[in-house]
C-alpha cells in the first residue's frame, strides 16, 4: 500500500507539473500575442486587441539577456552586483513613485475610492457606511485596509493635514512597498544563499513592477 501511495504521489505530481507548464505556456503565448486594455475605469469595460508578437519576443529576449549578464557579473563580484541592483531598484521605485504621487492623475477610483471614502468617514466618526447592504458587507476583506487608513487619516489630521489625504496614503504605500522589496530580498538570500538569485530577485522587481 505504501508503494502504491508513493507511485500515485509521483504520478499526480508529474500530471500537475505538466498541466501547470501547459497553462503557463498558453498564458505566455496569449501575453505575447494579445493586449487587454481597460477603456473605461468606471465600467471596467475591457477590449482585447492583437499585439506585435515579434516586438514582444524581442523585448522578452532583451529581458532574459539581463539574467545572463547578471550571471556574468555575479561570477566576478556577486556582492557588488547585488548592491548595485539593490540601490538601482530602490532609487527607481522612490523617484518614480514620488513623481507618480505628485504629477500623475492618481485620484482614487472604484475600489480604492470606496475604501478611501469609508476610511475618511470613519475617521470623522461617521459609521453610516458600515451597514448590511454597504460596500464592506459585499467586500469584507477590505475592512482591515479601511481600519488601517482610518488610523493614518486621524494621525494626519492631528498634524493639521486636511486636504489631499490620499496623497499621503500613497506615500505611505510607497514606503511599505520599499520595505516589502527589502523583506523579499532578505527572504531570498536566507533561503538560497546565492548572490545570483538575490540579484535576479532585484532584476525581477525592477523590470516587472
XYZ file of C-alpha atoms in Angstrom:
209
model
C 0.000 0.000 0.000
C 2.866 2.332 0.801
C 4.500 1.597 -2.545
C 1.194 2.226 -4.335
C 0.737 5.526 -2.477
C 4.259 6.617 -3.410
C 3.672 5.791 -7.082
C 0.325 7.589 -7.002
C 2.000 10.636 -5.479
C 4.721 10.674 -8.156
C 2.123 10.233 -10.909
C -0.073 13.054 -9.539
C 2.981 15.293 -9.127
C 4.036 14.839 -12.754
C 0.484 15.319 -14.041
C 0.108 18.590 -12.128
C 3.574 19.719 -13.223
C 2.866 19.192 -16.923
C -0.602 20.748 -16.662
C 0.963 23.788 -14.976
C 3.606 24.005 -17.693
C 0.907 23.788 -20.365
C -1.158 26.566 -18.797
C 1.990 28.664 -18.327
C 2.864 28.214 -21.993
C -0.597 29.330 -23.154
C -0.517 32.243 -20.690
C 2.867 33.341 -22.063
C 1.680 32.923 -25.652
C -1.508 34.913 -25.057
C 0.511 37.619 -23.312
C 2.820 37.895 -26.294
C 0.024 37.943 -28.875
C -2.745 39.976 -27.243
C -3.244 43.041 -25.047
C -6.192 43.689 -22.756
C -6.990 47.392 -22.419
C -9.222 48.994 -19.790
C -11.043 51.692 -21.755
C -13.416 52.923 -19.069
C -12.352 52.749 -15.424
C -15.899 53.391 -14.202
C -17.478 50.458 -16.054
C -14.308 48.314 -16.161
C -15.008 47.572 -19.836
C -12.026 45.921 -21.495
C -11.043 45.168 -25.064
C -8.639 42.526 -26.292
C -6.541 43.559 -29.295
C -3.782 41.840 -31.240
C -0.266 42.797 -30.191
C 3.056 42.917 -32.040
C 4.334 39.376 -31.499
C 7.818 39.978 -32.958
C 8.384 43.104 -30.866
C 7.217 41.325 -27.712
C 9.545 38.387 -28.395
C 12.451 40.789 -28.893
C 11.625 42.542 -25.610
C 11.421 39.165 -23.881
C 14.845 38.216 -25.256
C 16.278 41.531 -24.028
C 14.767 40.858 -20.604
C 16.156 37.321 -20.481
C 19.572 38.569 -21.571
C 19.592 40.619 -18.383
C 19.742 37.404 -16.351
C 22.654 36.219 -18.476
C 24.562 39.464 -17.876
C 23.799 39.339 -14.150
C 25.206 35.808 -14.024
C 28.443 37.006 -15.632
C 28.798 39.920 -13.204
C 27.949 37.709 -10.214
C 30.809 35.382 -11.123
C 33.193 38.354 -10.932
C 31.767 40.038 -7.826
C 28.400 38.771 -6.609
C 28.035 41.028 -3.573
C 28.823 44.169 -5.554
C 26.304 43.183 -8.244
C 23.595 42.673 -5.630
C 24.359 46.038 -4.003
C 24.241 47.879 -7.345
C 20.924 46.273 -8.301
C 19.533 46.949 -4.828
C 20.481 50.641 -4.996
C 19.121 50.938 -8.551
C 15.829 49.273 -7.583
C 15.244 51.428 -4.520
C 16.237 54.602 -6.365
C 13.930 53.809 -9.287
C 10.942 52.974 -7.078
C 11.473 56.026 -4.882
C 11.870 58.548 -7.715
C 9.203 57.025 -9.951
C 6.779 56.659 -7.014
C 7.225 60.274 -5.896
C 6.741 61.522 -9.464
C 3.546 59.479 -9.785
C 2.191 60.802 -6.493
C 2.984 64.426 -7.302
C 2.225 64.686 -11.004
C 0.113 61.724 -12.157
C -3.664 61.742 -12.125
C -3.734 59.417 -9.157
C -7.045 60.284 -7.505
C -8.601 57.032 -6.159
C -11.137 55.261 -8.372
C -13.544 52.337 -7.964
C -12.475 50.081 -5.057
C -9.695 52.414 -3.940
C -12.162 55.292 -3.891
C -14.724 53.362 -1.828
C -12.099 52.276 0.690
C -10.697 55.798 0.949
C -14.114 57.451 1.392
C -15.203 54.955 4.049
C -11.904 55.454 5.904
C -12.401 59.253 5.824
C -15.979 58.862 7.105
C -14.857 56.559 9.920
C -12.078 58.975 10.852
C -14.803 61.628 11.247
C -16.889 59.231 13.381
C -19.405 58.702 10.577
C -20.142 54.969 10.557
C -23.086 55.024 8.146
C -21.010 53.164 5.531
C -20.873 50.144 7.840
C -24.274 48.565 7.225
C -25.668 45.213 5.996
C -26.041 46.464 2.419
C -22.875 48.557 2.273
C -19.594 48.097 0.450
C -17.863 46.375 3.365
C -20.647 43.796 3.579
C -20.009 42.825 -0.036
C -16.210 43.042 0.279
C -15.448 42.338 3.962
C -11.772 41.682 3.200
C -11.356 45.456 2.743
C -12.273 46.119 6.381
C -8.686 45.805 7.605
C -7.450 48.285 4.990
C -10.232 50.717 5.906
C -9.262 50.470 9.583
C -5.586 50.966 8.749
C -6.313 54.008 6.564
C -8.607 55.427 9.238
C -5.758 55.387 11.773
C -3.436 57.128 9.299
C -6.064 59.747 8.410
C -6.723 60.510 12.082
C -2.982 60.897 12.657
C -2.586 63.163 9.599
C -5.463 65.368 10.718
C -3.905 65.643 14.172
C -0.863 67.076 12.388
C -3.110 69.642 10.692
C -3.155 67.999 7.259
C -6.682 68.261 5.861
C -6.511 68.284 2.054
C -5.467 65.566 -0.402
C -5.045 62.988 2.314
C -4.920 60.249 -0.314
C -1.522 61.540 -1.468
C -0.101 60.887 1.990
C -1.621 57.410 1.950
C 0.029 56.800 -1.414
C 3.355 57.980 0.026
C 2.927 55.561 2.925
C 2.112 52.755 0.463
C 5.336 53.617 -1.392
C 7.288 53.300 1.858
C 5.657 49.923 2.549
C 6.498 48.807 -0.994
C 10.175 49.591 -0.406
C 10.091 47.689 2.874
C 8.448 44.695 1.169
C 11.130 44.660 -1.540
C 13.821 44.624 1.140
C 11.984 41.875 3.054
C 11.731 39.843 -0.175
C 15.478 40.227 -0.690
C 16.208 39.053 2.868
C 13.931 36.018 2.464
C 15.523 35.050 -0.863
C 19.053 35.490 0.496
C 18.243 33.390 3.579
C 16.653 30.630 1.521
C 19.185 30.289 -1.286
C 22.451 31.856 -0.037
C 23.225 32.800 -3.642
C 24.279 36.230 -4.867
C 22.988 35.384 -8.353
C 19.483 34.519 -7.137
C 19.406 37.626 -4.926
C 20.447 39.709 -7.940
C 17.725 38.044 -10.061
C 15.228 38.946 -7.342
C 16.034 42.652 -7.772
C 16.065 42.278 -11.547
C 12.529 40.878 -11.497
C 11.309 43.558 -9.094
C 12.970 46.268 -11.172
C 11.560 45.236 -14.567
C 8.241 43.659 -13.516
C 6.976 46.496 -11.334
